[in-house]
Coordinates of C-alpha atoms in Angstrom, one line a residue:
Chain A
M27 CA 99.2 168.0 133.9
S28 CA 100.3 167.3 137.6
A29 CA 100.9 170.9 138.1
V30 CA 97.4 171.8 137.1
T31 CA 96.0 169.1 139.6
Q32 CA 98.4 169.7 142.4
A33 CA 97.9 173.7 142.5
P34 CA 94.4 173.5 143.9
V35 CA 95.1 170.5 146.1
A36 CA 97.9 172.6 147.7
A37 CA 95.6 175.6 147.9
V38 CA 93.0 173.7 149.7
A39 CA 95.6 172.3 152.1
D40 CA 96.8 175.9 153.0
A41 CA 93.3 176.9 153.5
R42 CA 92.5 174.1 155.9
K43 CA 95.9 174.6 157.8
A44 CA 95.1 178.3 158.2
G45 CA 91.6 177.3 159.3
D46 CA 93.0 175.0 161.9
W47 CA 95.2 177.6 163.1
L48 CA 92.2 180.1 163.4
L49 CA 90.4 177.5 165.5
I50 CA 93.4 176.9 167.8
A51 CA 93.9 180.5 168.3
T52 CA 90.2 181.2 168.9
A53 CA 90.2 178.4 171.4
I54 CA 93.1 179.5 173.3
L55 CA 91.9 183.1 173.5
L56 CA 88.5 182.1 174.9
C57 CA 90.2 179.9 177.4
V58 CA 92.4 182.5 178.4
W59 CA 89.4 185.1 178.7
V60 CA 87.5 182.6 180.9
L61 CA 90.3 180.9 183.0
L62 CA 92.7 183.7 183.8
P63 CA 90.4 185.6 186.0
I64 CA 89.5 182.5 187.8
Y65 CA 93.1 181.6 188.1
L66 CA 94.0 185.0 189.6
L67 CA 91.0 184.9 191.9
I68 CA 92.4 181.3 193.3
V69 CA 95.7 182.3 193.5
N70 CA 94.9 185.4 195.6
A71 CA 92.3 183.7 197.6
L72 CA 95.1 181.0 198.8
S73 CA 97.5 183.9 199.6
S74 CA 97.9 185.5 202.9
P75 CA 96.2 188.9 203.3
D76 CA 99.6 190.5 203.3
A77 CA 100.5 188.9 200.0
V78 CA 97.4 190.1 198.4
T79 CA 98.0 193.7 198.8
A80 CA 101.7 193.4 198.2
F81 CA 103.5 194.2 195.0
P82 CA 104.9 192.5 192.7
K83 CA 102.0 189.9 192.5
R84 CA 102.8 186.2 193.0
F85 CA 101.6 184.0 190.0
F86 CA 101.4 180.8 192.1
P87 CA 99.3 180.1 195.0
A88 CA 101.2 180.1 198.4
F89 CA 98.4 178.0 199.9
D90 CA 98.1 180.2 202.9
L91 CA 94.7 180.2 204.3
G92 CA 94.9 183.5 206.0
S93 CA 92.5 185.1 203.7
L94 CA 89.9 182.5 203.6
S95 CA 89.9 182.1 207.3
F96 CA 89.3 185.8 207.7
F97 CA 86.6 185.7 205.4
V98 CA 84.8 182.7 207.0
N99 CA 85.0 184.5 210.3
F100 CA 83.8 187.8 208.9
A101 CA 80.7 189.0 210.6
G102 CA 77.4 188.1 208.5
V103 CA 79.3 185.8 206.1
A104 CA 78.1 182.6 207.8
R105 CA 74.5 184.0 207.8
A106 CA 74.7 185.1 204.1
L107 CA 76.1 181.6 203.1
W108 CA 73.3 180.1 204.8
N109 CA 70.8 182.5 203.0
S110 CA 72.4 181.4 199.8
V111 CA 72.1 177.7 200.2
L112 CA 68.6 178.0 201.6
V113 CA 67.4 180.2 198.5
A114 CA 69.4 177.9 196.0
T115 CA 67.7 174.8 197.5
L116 CA 64.3 176.3 197.3
T117 CA 65.1 177.3 193.6
M118 CA 66.1 173.9 193.0
I119 CA 63.1 172.4 194.3
L120 CA 60.6 174.8 192.7
S121 CA 62.3 174.6 189.2
I122 CA 62.5 170.9 189.2
G123 CA 59.1 170.7 190.6
F124 CA 57.6 172.7 187.7
G125 CA 60.3 172.2 185.0
A126 CA 60.5 168.5 184.9
P127 CA 56.5 167.9 184.4
A128 CA 56.8 170.8 181.6
G129 CA 59.8 168.7 180.0
Y130 CA 57.8 165.6 180.3
A131 CA 54.8 167.0 178.7
L132 CA 56.7 168.6 175.8
S133 CA 58.6 165.3 175.2
R134 CA 55.6 162.9 175.2
F135 CA 52.6 164.9 174.1
D136 CA 51.6 166.8 171.0
F137 CA 49.4 169.7 171.9
P138 CA 48.7 172.9 169.9
G139 CA 50.8 175.7 170.5
K140 CA 53.8 173.3 171.4
G141 CA 56.3 175.2 169.4
T142 CA 55.2 178.5 170.7
F143 CA 55.5 177.3 174.3
R144 CA 58.9 176.1 173.8
F145 CA 59.8 179.5 172.2
L146 CA 58.1 181.5 175.2
V147 CA 60.0 179.3 177.6
L148 CA 63.2 180.7 176.1
M149 CA 61.7 184.1 175.8
T150 CA 61.5 184.5 179.6
R151 CA 65.0 185.0 179.5
A152 CA 65.0 187.8 177.0
F153 CA 63.7 190.3 179.6
P154 CA 66.6 191.9 181.6
L155 CA 66.1 191.2 185.5
P156 CA 66.6 194.8 186.2
L157 CA 63.5 195.7 184.1
L158 CA 61.5 193.2 186.4
A159 CA 63.1 193.9 189.6
L160 CA 61.4 197.1 190.6
P161 CA 57.9 196.0 189.8
L162 CA 58.6 192.7 191.6
A163 CA 60.1 194.6 194.6
V164 CA 56.9 196.8 194.9
M165 CA 54.8 193.6 194.6
F166 CA 56.8 191.7 197.1
I167 CA 56.5 194.6 199.6
R168 CA 52.7 194.5 199.3
T169 CA 52.5 190.7 199.6
G170 CA 54.9 190.6 202.2
L171 CA 57.4 188.4 200.2
D172 CA 60.2 191.1 200.4
D173 CA 63.3 190.0 202.2
T174 CA 62.2 186.3 202.6
A175 CA 64.2 183.4 201.2
I176 CA 61.1 182.1 199.4
G177 CA 60.4 185.4 197.6
L178 CA 63.8 185.5 196.2
A179 CA 63.6 181.8 195.4
L180 CA 60.4 182.5 193.4
V181 CA 62.5 185.1 191.3
H182 CA 65.4 182.6 191.0
T183 CA 63.2 180.0 189.8
T184 CA 61.8 182.2 186.8
L185 CA 65.6 182.4 185.8
A186 CA 66.2 178.7 186.3
L187 CA 63.0 177.4 184.7
P188 CA 63.7 177.6 181.3
F189 CA 66.9 175.6 181.7
A190 CA 65.1 172.9 183.8
V191 CA 62.3 172.5 181.1
L192 CA 64.7 172.4 178.2
I193 CA 67.1 170.0 180.0
T194 CA 64.5 167.6 181.1
F195 CA 62.8 167.9 177.9
S196 CA 65.9 166.7 176.2
L197 CA 66.2 164.2 178.8
F198 CA 62.8 162.5 178.6
S199 CA 63.2 162.6 174.7
G200 CA 66.0 160.4 175.1
I201 CA 64.3 157.6 176.7
P202 CA 62.1 155.7 174.2
V203 CA 58.4 156.0 174.6
E204 CA 58.2 152.2 174.1
L205 CA 59.7 151.7 177.5
E206 CA 56.8 153.4 179.0
E207 CA 54.3 151.7 176.7
A208 CA 55.8 148.2 177.5
A209 CA 55.2 149.3 181.1
W210 CA 51.8 150.0 180.4
T211 CA 50.9 146.8 178.7
L212 CA 52.8 144.9 181.8
G213 CA 50.1 146.5 184.0
C214 CA 51.4 150.0 185.0
T215 CA 49.2 153.0 185.1
R216 CA 50.6 156.1 183.8
L217 CA 52.0 157.2 187.0
Q218 CA 53.5 154.0 187.9
A219 CA 55.1 153.6 184.6
F220 CA 56.7 157.0 185.2
R221 CA 57.9 156.0 188.8
K222 CA 59.0 152.6 188.0
V223 CA 60.6 153.1 184.6
I224 CA 61.1 156.7 183.4
L225 CA 62.2 158.2 186.8
P226 CA 65.1 155.7 187.5
L227 CA 66.3 156.4 183.9
A228 CA 66.0 160.2 184.1
L229 CA 67.2 160.7 187.7
P230 CA 70.8 161.4 187.1
G231 CA 69.9 164.0 184.4
I232 CA 67.2 165.5 186.8
A233 CA 69.8 165.6 189.5
A234 CA 72.1 167.5 186.9
S235 CA 69.2 169.7 186.0
A236 CA 68.6 170.5 189.7
V237 CA 72.3 171.2 190.4
F238 CA 72.1 173.6 187.4
A239 CA 69.1 175.6 188.9
F240 CA 71.1 175.6 192.4
T241 CA 74.0 177.2 190.7
I242 CA 72.0 179.6 188.8
S243 CA 70.5 180.9 192.3
W244 CA 73.9 180.7 193.8
N245 CA 75.5 182.8 191.5
E246 CA 72.5 185.5 191.0
V247 CA 73.3 189.0 192.4
F248 CA 70.9 191.5 191.1
A249 CA 67.7 190.3 192.3
A250 CA 69.2 189.1 195.5
A251 CA 70.5 192.7 196.1
V252 CA 67.4 194.6 195.3
L253 CA 64.9 192.2 196.9
T254 CA 66.7 191.5 200.3
I255 CA 67.9 193.8 203.0
E256 CA 68.3 191.7 206.4
N257 CA 68.4 188.3 204.8
R258 CA 71.3 188.8 202.3
T259 CA 72.6 186.1 200.2
L260 CA 76.4 185.7 199.8
T261 CA 76.6 187.4 196.5
A262 CA 74.4 190.4 197.7
F263 CA 76.5 190.6 201.0
L264 CA 79.7 190.8 199.0
L265 CA 78.3 193.4 196.7
Q266 CA 77.1 195.3 199.7
S267 CA 80.4 195.1 201.5
L268 CA 82.5 195.7 198.2
G269 CA 83.1 199.2 199.0
E270 CA 84.4 199.0 202.5
S271 CA 85.9 195.6 202.7
P272 CA 89.8 194.9 202.2
L273 CA 91.0 193.5 198.9
Y274 CA 91.7 189.8 200.3
L275 CA 88.2 189.5 201.7
K276 CA 86.8 190.2 198.0
F277 CA 89.1 187.8 196.6
A278 CA 88.4 185.1 199.2
G279 CA 84.5 185.8 198.9
G280 CA 84.9 185.5 195.0
A281 CA 86.6 182.2 195.4
A282 CA 83.9 180.9 197.8
L283 CA 81.1 181.8 195.1
V284 CA 83.0 180.6 192.1
V285 CA 84.5 177.3 193.1
P286 CA 81.3 175.5 194.1
A287 CA 79.7 176.9 190.9
L288 CA 82.7 175.5 188.6
I289 CA 82.6 172.3 190.3
F290 CA 78.6 171.8 190.0
I291 CA 78.7 172.8 186.4
F292 CA 81.7 170.6 185.7
A293 CA 79.8 167.8 187.1
V294 CA 76.6 168.2 185.1
R295 CA 78.3 169.5 181.8
K296 CA 77.2 166.3 179.9
Y297 CA 73.4 167.2 180.5
L298 CA 73.9 171.0 179.7
F299 CA 75.3 170.1 176.2
A300 CA 72.3 167.6 175.8
M301 CA 70.1 170.7 176.4
W302 CA 71.5 172.4 173.3
G303 CA 70.9 169.7 171.1
I304 CA 74.2 168.1 171.0
A305 CA 73.7 164.8 172.6
N306 CA 70.0 164.0 171.3
R307 CA 67.5 166.1 169.5
Chain B
M8 CA 39.3 131.8 175.4
A9 CA 40.3 135.1 173.7
E10 CA 38.8 135.7 170.5
I11 CA 39.4 139.1 169.1
A12 CA 36.8 141.2 167.2
I13 CA 37.8 144.6 165.5
K14 CA 34.5 146.2 164.3
G15 CA 34.4 149.1 162.0
V16 CA 37.6 150.5 163.5
A17 CA 38.8 153.9 162.0
K18 CA 41.7 156.2 162.9
R19 CA 42.4 159.7 161.7
F20 CA 45.5 161.8 162.5
G21 CA 44.2 165.2 161.7
G22 CA 43.4 165.2 157.9
F23 CA 45.3 161.8 157.4
T24 CA 43.2 158.7 157.5
A25 CA 45.3 155.8 158.8
L26 CA 42.6 153.3 159.0
H27 CA 39.1 153.1 157.1
Q28 CA 36.6 151.0 158.7
V29 CA 38.6 147.9 159.3
D30 CA 36.7 144.8 160.4
L31 CA 38.4 141.8 161.4
A32 CA 37.6 138.6 163.5
I33 CA 40.4 136.5 165.0
A34 CA 39.7 133.2 166.4
D35 CA 40.9 131.8 169.9
Q36 CA 44.5 130.9 169.6
E37 CA 45.0 131.9 166.2
F38 CA 48.0 133.3 164.9
M39 CA 47.1 136.4 162.7
V40 CA 49.7 138.1 160.8
L41 CA 49.0 141.8 159.9
L42 CA 51.1 142.0 156.6
G43 CA 51.6 145.2 154.4
A44 CA 54.1 147.9 153.2
S45 CA 55.2 150.6 155.8
G46 CA 52.5 153.1 156.3
C47 CA 49.6 150.9 155.4
G48 CA 48.1 151.1 159.1
K49 CA 49.1 147.7 160.3
T50 CA 51.1 149.0 163.4
T51 CA 48.3 151.5 164.0
L52 CA 45.7 149.0 164.2
L53 CA 47.9 146.7 166.4
R54 CA 48.3 149.7 168.7
I55 CA 44.6 150.1 168.9
V56 CA 44.0 146.7 170.0
A57 CA 46.8 147.1 172.5
G58 CA 45.2 150.4 173.8
L59 CA 48.2 152.4 172.9
E60 CA 46.1 154.3 170.4
T61 CA 42.4 155.3 170.6
P62 CA 40.5 154.6 167.5
S63 CA 38.5 157.4 166.0
Q64 CA 35.5 155.1 165.7
G65 CA 34.6 151.6 166.1
E66 CA 34.9 148.7 168.8
V67 CA 37.6 146.4 169.8
W68 CA 36.6 143.2 171.6
I69 CA 38.7 140.6 173.4
G70 CA 37.3 137.7 174.8
G71 CA 33.7 138.8 174.5
R72 CA 34.5 142.0 176.3
R73 CA 34.4 145.4 174.8
V74 CA 38.0 146.8 175.6
D75 CA 38.3 150.1 173.4
H76 CA 37.7 152.3 176.4
L77 CA 40.0 150.3 178.6
T78 CA 43.8 151.1 179.4
P79 CA 46.5 148.7 178.1
R80 CA 46.8 147.2 181.6
E81 CA 43.1 146.3 181.9
R82 CA 43.0 144.4 178.4
G83 CA 44.8 141.2 179.2
I84 CA 47.3 141.5 176.6
A85 CA 51.1 141.5 176.3
M86 CA 53.1 143.2 173.7
V87 CA 56.6 142.6 172.1
F88 CA 58.0 145.9 170.6
Q89 CA 60.1 146.2 167.6
N90 CA 63.1 147.9 169.4
Y91 CA 62.4 145.1 172.3
A92 CA 61.8 147.9 175.1
V93 CA 63.8 146.0 177.5
F94 CA 64.2 148.2 180.8
P95 CA 67.7 149.2 180.7
H96 CA 67.7 149.8 184.6
L97 CA 66.7 146.3 185.4
T98 CA 68.2 142.9 185.2
V99 CA 66.8 140.2 182.8
F100 CA 65.1 138.6 185.8
E101 CA 63.5 141.7 186.8
N102 CA 62.4 142.5 183.4
I103 CA 60.8 139.0 182.9
A104 CA 59.2 139.6 186.6
F105 CA 58.1 143.3 186.1
G106 CA 54.4 142.5 184.9
L107 CA 54.2 139.7 187.7
R108 CA 55.3 142.0 190.3
M109 CA 52.7 144.5 189.1
K110 CA 50.1 141.7 189.6
K111 CA 51.4 141.2 193.1
L112 CA 52.1 137.6 192.9
P113 CA 53.9 135.9 195.8
Q114 CA 57.8 135.8 195.3
A115 CA 57.8 132.0 194.9
D116 CA 55.2 132.3 191.9
V117 CA 57.3 135.1 190.4
E118 CA 60.4 133.0 190.6
R119 CA 58.7 129.8 189.2
R120 CA 57.3 131.6 186.3
V121 CA 60.4 133.6 185.5
N122 CA 62.6 130.6 185.4
R123 CA 59.9 128.7 183.3
T124 CA 59.8 131.1 180.7
A125 CA 63.5 132.1 180.7
E126 CA 64.1 128.3 180.1
L127 CA 61.5 128.4 177.3
M128 CA 63.3 131.2 175.6
H129 CA 66.8 129.7 176.4
I130 CA 68.1 132.7 178.5
E131 CA 68.2 131.0 181.9
Q132 CA 72.0 131.9 182.0
L133 CA 71.3 135.6 181.2
L134 CA 68.9 136.3 184.3
K135 CA 71.3 138.4 186.1
R136 CA 72.4 140.6 183.3
Y137 CA 71.4 144.0 182.2
S138 CA 70.0 144.7 178.8
G139 CA 73.3 146.8 177.8
Q140 CA 75.3 143.4 178.2
L141 CA 72.8 141.4 175.7
S142 CA 73.0 141.0 172.0
G143 CA 70.1 142.1 169.9
G144 CA 68.8 138.6 169.7
Q145 CA 69.0 138.0 173.5
R146 CA 67.2 141.2 173.9
Q147 CA 64.5 139.9 171.7
R148 CA 64.3 136.6 173.8
V149 CA 64.0 138.7 176.9
A150 CA 61.2 140.8 175.3
V151 CA 59.2 137.7 174.4
A152 CA 59.9 135.9 177.7
R153 CA 58.5 139.1 179.5
A154 CA 55.3 138.9 177.4
L155 CA 55.0 135.0 177.8
A156 CA 55.6 135.1 181.6
M157 CA 52.3 137.2 181.9
E158 CA 50.3 134.3 180.6
P159 CA 48.2 136.7 178.6
D160 CA 45.1 136.0 176.6
V161 CA 46.5 137.8 173.7
I162 CA 50.2 138.4 172.5
L163 CA 50.7 141.4 170.2
M164 CA 53.9 141.6 168.3
D165 CA 55.0 144.7 166.4
E166 CA 57.7 143.7 163.8
P167 CA 59.7 141.6 166.5
L168 CA 62.3 140.3 164.1
S169 CA 63.0 143.2 161.9
N170 CA 65.8 144.4 164.0
L171 CA 67.7 141.0 163.7
D172 CA 70.3 139.9 161.2
A173 CA 69.0 137.5 158.6
L174 CA 70.3 134.5 159.9
L175 CA 69.1 134.9 163.6
R176 CA 65.7 136.0 162.1
L177 CA 65.2 132.6 160.5
E178 CA 66.2 131.0 163.6
M179 CA 63.9 133.0 165.8
R180 CA 60.9 132.7 163.5
A181 CA 60.8 128.9 163.7
E182 CA 61.3 129.1 167.6
L183 CA 58.6 131.9 168.1
K184 CA 56.0 129.6 166.1
G185 CA 56.7 126.7 168.5
V186 CA 56.7 128.7 171.5
L187 CA 53.6 130.5 170.8
A188 CA 51.6 127.4 169.4
A189 CA 52.6 125.8 172.7
S190 CA 51.5 128.9 174.7
K191 CA 47.8 128.7 173.4
T192 CA 47.5 132.4 173.2
T193 CA 45.9 134.3 170.4
T194 CA 48.5 136.2 168.6
I195 CA 48.4 139.2 166.4
Y196 CA 51.9 139.8 164.4
V197 CA 52.8 142.8 162.4
T198 CA 55.3 142.5 159.7
H199 CA 56.2 143.7 156.3
D200 CA 58.1 140.5 155.4
Q201 CA 56.0 138.4 153.4
V202 CA 58.1 135.3 154.1
E203 CA 57.6 135.6 157.9
A204 CA 53.9 136.2 157.2
M205 CA 53.9 133.1 155.2
S206 CA 55.7 130.9 157.5
L207 CA 54.3 131.9 160.7
A208 CA 50.6 132.7 160.0
D209 CA 47.4 130.8 160.4
R210 CA 45.9 133.7 158.6
I211 CA 47.2 136.6 157.0
A212 CA 45.6 139.9 156.8
V213 CA 47.0 141.9 153.9
M214 CA 46.5 145.7 154.5
H215 CA 46.8 148.3 151.9
Q216 CA 46.4 151.9 152.5
G217 CA 44.4 151.6 155.8
R218 CA 42.3 148.6 154.6
I219 CA 42.4 145.0 154.9
V220 CA 42.3 143.8 151.4
Q221 CA 42.2 140.1 152.2
A222 CA 42.3 138.0 155.4
A223 CA 42.8 134.3 154.6
S224 CA 45.2 131.4 155.0
P225 CA 48.7 131.9 153.7
V226 CA 48.2 129.4 150.8
E227 CA 44.7 131.2 150.0
V228 CA 46.3 134.5 149.9
Y229 CA 49.0 133.2 147.5
R230 CA 46.9 131.3 145.2
N231 CA 43.7 133.4 145.1
P232 CA 44.6 137.0 145.8
A233 CA 41.4 138.9 146.4
A234 CA 42.6 142.0 144.8
R235 CA 45.5 142.8 142.2
F236 CA 47.4 144.4 145.1
V237 CA 47.8 141.2 147.0
G238 CA 49.0 139.4 143.9
S239 CA 51.7 142.0 143.3
F240 CA 52.7 142.4 146.8
I241 CA 52.8 138.7 147.7
G242 CA 55.2 136.4 146.0
N243 CA 58.9 137.0 144.8
P244 CA 59.0 137.6 142.3
P245 CA 55.4 138.8 142.0
M246 CA 52.3 137.8 140.0
N247 CA 52.2 138.7 136.3
F248 CA 49.4 140.8 134.9
V249 CA 48.6 141.2 131.3
P250 CA 45.7 142.9 129.9
A251 CA 42.9 140.6 128.2
T252 CA 40.6 141.8 125.5
K253 CA 37.2 140.1 125.0
A254 CA 37.1 137.8 122.0
G255 CA 33.6 136.2 122.9
N256 CA 31.1 135.5 125.8
G257 CA 33.5 134.1 128.3
S258 CA 36.5 134.0 126.1
W259 CA 39.5 136.3 126.3
S260 CA 42.2 137.1 124.0
V261 CA 45.6 137.5 125.9
A262 CA 48.9 138.1 124.2
G263 CA 47.9 135.9 121.0
L264 CA 46.2 133.4 123.2
T265 CA 42.7 132.9 123.5
L266 CA 41.5 131.4 127.0
A267 CA 38.3 130.7 128.6
G268 CA 37.4 133.3 131.3
P269 CA 34.8 134.8 133.4
K270 CA 31.6 136.3 131.8
S271 CA 31.9 140.1 131.9
D272 CA 30.4 143.0 130.3
K273 CA 33.7 144.8 130.3
Q274 CA 35.7 144.9 126.9
T275 CA 39.2 144.3 128.8
I276 CA 40.0 142.7 131.9
E277 CA 43.3 141.6 133.5
F278 CA 44.9 138.2 133.1
A279 CA 47.1 137.3 136.0
I280 CA 49.5 134.1 136.6
R281 CA 52.3 133.4 139.0
P282 CA 55.7 133.2 137.5
E283 CA 56.1 129.3 138.5
D284 CA 52.8 128.7 136.8
V285 CA 53.8 128.9 133.1
D286 CA 55.8 126.5 130.8
A287 CA 57.8 127.2 127.9
G288 CA 56.1 125.4 125.0
S289 CA 55.0 125.4 121.5
E290 CA 51.7 127.2 122.2
G291 CA 51.1 130.1 124.7
L292 CA 51.5 133.8 125.6
H293 CA 54.0 135.6 122.9
A294 CA 56.9 136.6 124.9
T295 CA 60.4 138.1 124.0
V296 CA 63.0 137.3 126.4
R297 CA 65.0 140.3 127.7
V298 CA 66.8 139.0 130.7
I299 CA 68.0 135.6 132.0
E300 CA 69.0 135.0 135.6
P301 CA 69.9 131.4 136.5
L302 CA 69.2 131.0 140.1
G303 CA 70.2 127.3 140.3
P304 CA 66.9 125.3 141.0
H305 CA 65.3 127.4 138.2
T306 CA 66.0 130.0 136.0
L307 CA 64.2 133.5 136.3
V308 CA 63.3 134.8 132.8
T309 CA 62.1 138.3 132.3
C310 CA 60.2 139.0 129.1
D311 CA 58.1 141.4 127.2
V312 CA 54.4 140.4 126.6
E313 CA 52.0 142.8 125.2
G314 CA 54.7 145.5 126.0
G315 CA 54.6 144.9 129.6
L316 CA 57.1 143.0 131.9
F317 CA 56.6 139.5 132.5
R318 CA 58.7 137.1 134.8
A319 CA 58.7 133.5 134.3
T320 CA 60.6 130.9 136.3
L321 CA 61.5 128.2 134.1
D322 CA 63.5 124.9 134.1
S323 CA 67.3 125.7 134.5
N324 CA 67.9 123.5 131.5
A325 CA 65.5 125.1 129.1
G326 CA 68.2 126.3 126.9
I327 CA 66.7 129.9 126.4
K328 CA 68.5 132.9 124.9
V329 CA 68.2 136.6 125.2
G330 CA 66.1 138.0 122.3
E331 CA 64.4 134.7 121.7
D332 CA 60.7 134.7 121.0
L333 CA 58.9 132.1 123.4
R334 CA 55.6 130.9 123.8
L335 CA 54.7 130.8 127.6
A336 CA 51.7 128.1 128.3
P337 CA 49.8 129.0 131.6
K338 CA 48.6 126.3 133.7
A339 CA 44.6 126.6 133.3
D340 CA 43.7 126.1 137.0
R341 CA 46.2 128.8 138.3
I342 CA 44.9 131.7 136.0
R343 CA 43.2 134.4 137.9
W344 CA 41.4 137.4 136.5
F345 CA 41.1 141.0 137.8
D346 CA 38.9 143.9 137.1
P347 CA 41.0 146.7 136.0
E348 CA 38.7 149.2 137.5
T349 CA 37.9 148.0 141.0
T350 CA 41.1 145.8 140.9
N351 CA 39.1 143.0 142.6
A352 CA 39.4 139.3 141.4
L353 CA 36.6 138.1 139.0

């Protein structure tokens, strides 16, 4: 009797254990996949130029700032960095300026085609940028937007906008509509209620969404390389000089790109999870 | 002076009709409770009065002014929400002061009014706290204080006590009644809890499927239900209904008893009586006892009468046994009759 009941129990326990191991192994594999390149990048960025090209490789950073200082003083880096910041800031302003109202509308109003609209917002990410880059380049040259920060920021905004819409949508949905209604009954117009009640509550999330838009622009390389010539962003600049620059410059440049992005994303991770419906909706 | 008139208000959401042509007049300073099961349209009606919902047709008048085209802020109302809607980013003080600041009152007046209403709701020691640091009952008090501080003509309450635990609800209920009576505002209060409705209301408007079935004083609604629904919805246990067949002109035969009733052309109508309005005696409705539940002050006896369920609250010492045949004598002045087709009282 007991043997009959124990056998399936043991089998279930075994299966569960195997499942646990599989989960752990997969998690470790994914972590290594993501973290190892970043680790090597940072180790090499923090090594002296000689150590980078030497063999055997070091696996612990020497905290030598030689590579980084060379990178910072390399001709054109400062300008490219400034361009990157400028374009990313413009992208941030544009995508929040357009994305937050769209997110608010999605969370508060029922309108025909709401589901389709949400789908289309995501669909904009389905078109590969190379497909759009050539016609865009032609159009930009005709309108005089080529090689300008605002032109590139517009392209980056189309990339960042879907995320801005979805993050702010989830954000506004998480704020009870009754708070807004209470504000109306207490003498607020729609705009006042938004400013006095909704905005203060949504501000951390909106900031997170802005940072995310900034990061998308900061990391983007293809459109930046195609649409700018004189006013290269840092990514495009590094891509351009990839062939002729020494190895330690590439490592230092890579670290300069990755580290801020990593820090930003880490800071706003809570809101990115919310976008995919883990936190609310 | 703020009497409210709701004239022919209807509300449709797509193909669904939430309210059919509702008419209701509420006197100045009256405490009107909208009572009904969930989905009956009571909250929709309240939100239409508040201006949070636009009626598909009809008019809303507050204090002799037509308001259905106005925004909530222009209506002279204050509202208390079911989930309190206390602003989480403001202190209790700023929450109560919110509406007063919107009115641009001088700081001294704001402070005076906040302190007075806080005192009234016994939350003066909480003024510096945020809503996250408050219990449900305290949040409820803040929400009521915030509405009262506006000194509105009309206070609208949407199930304000339903999120509180039973004991707290009882306490808040008594307190609300006192505070609102003293504030001399007209109140519309939405609830699905009939005990709450009975204890608070000057008048109860019983709603069912988007219509007001009866609007009358609590006792009237209980004693003289205008429709079968009211009798079956109000009262715990609810009213008993037994079919009656015609025995003569104005006399009806009900479960082996012949009673004088309304004159009607119909062959069958419905006899109705409250569980507490029958006595076990030698003559009466023929009943077979199914379940006996002693409740202390009285015993709830569930019987079969004419094949239907019939509940009677009888004396605890009646010595009734399961399976026994009883005669339940109805009190003549408490008998009500209903038309089975229209379900209205006869």
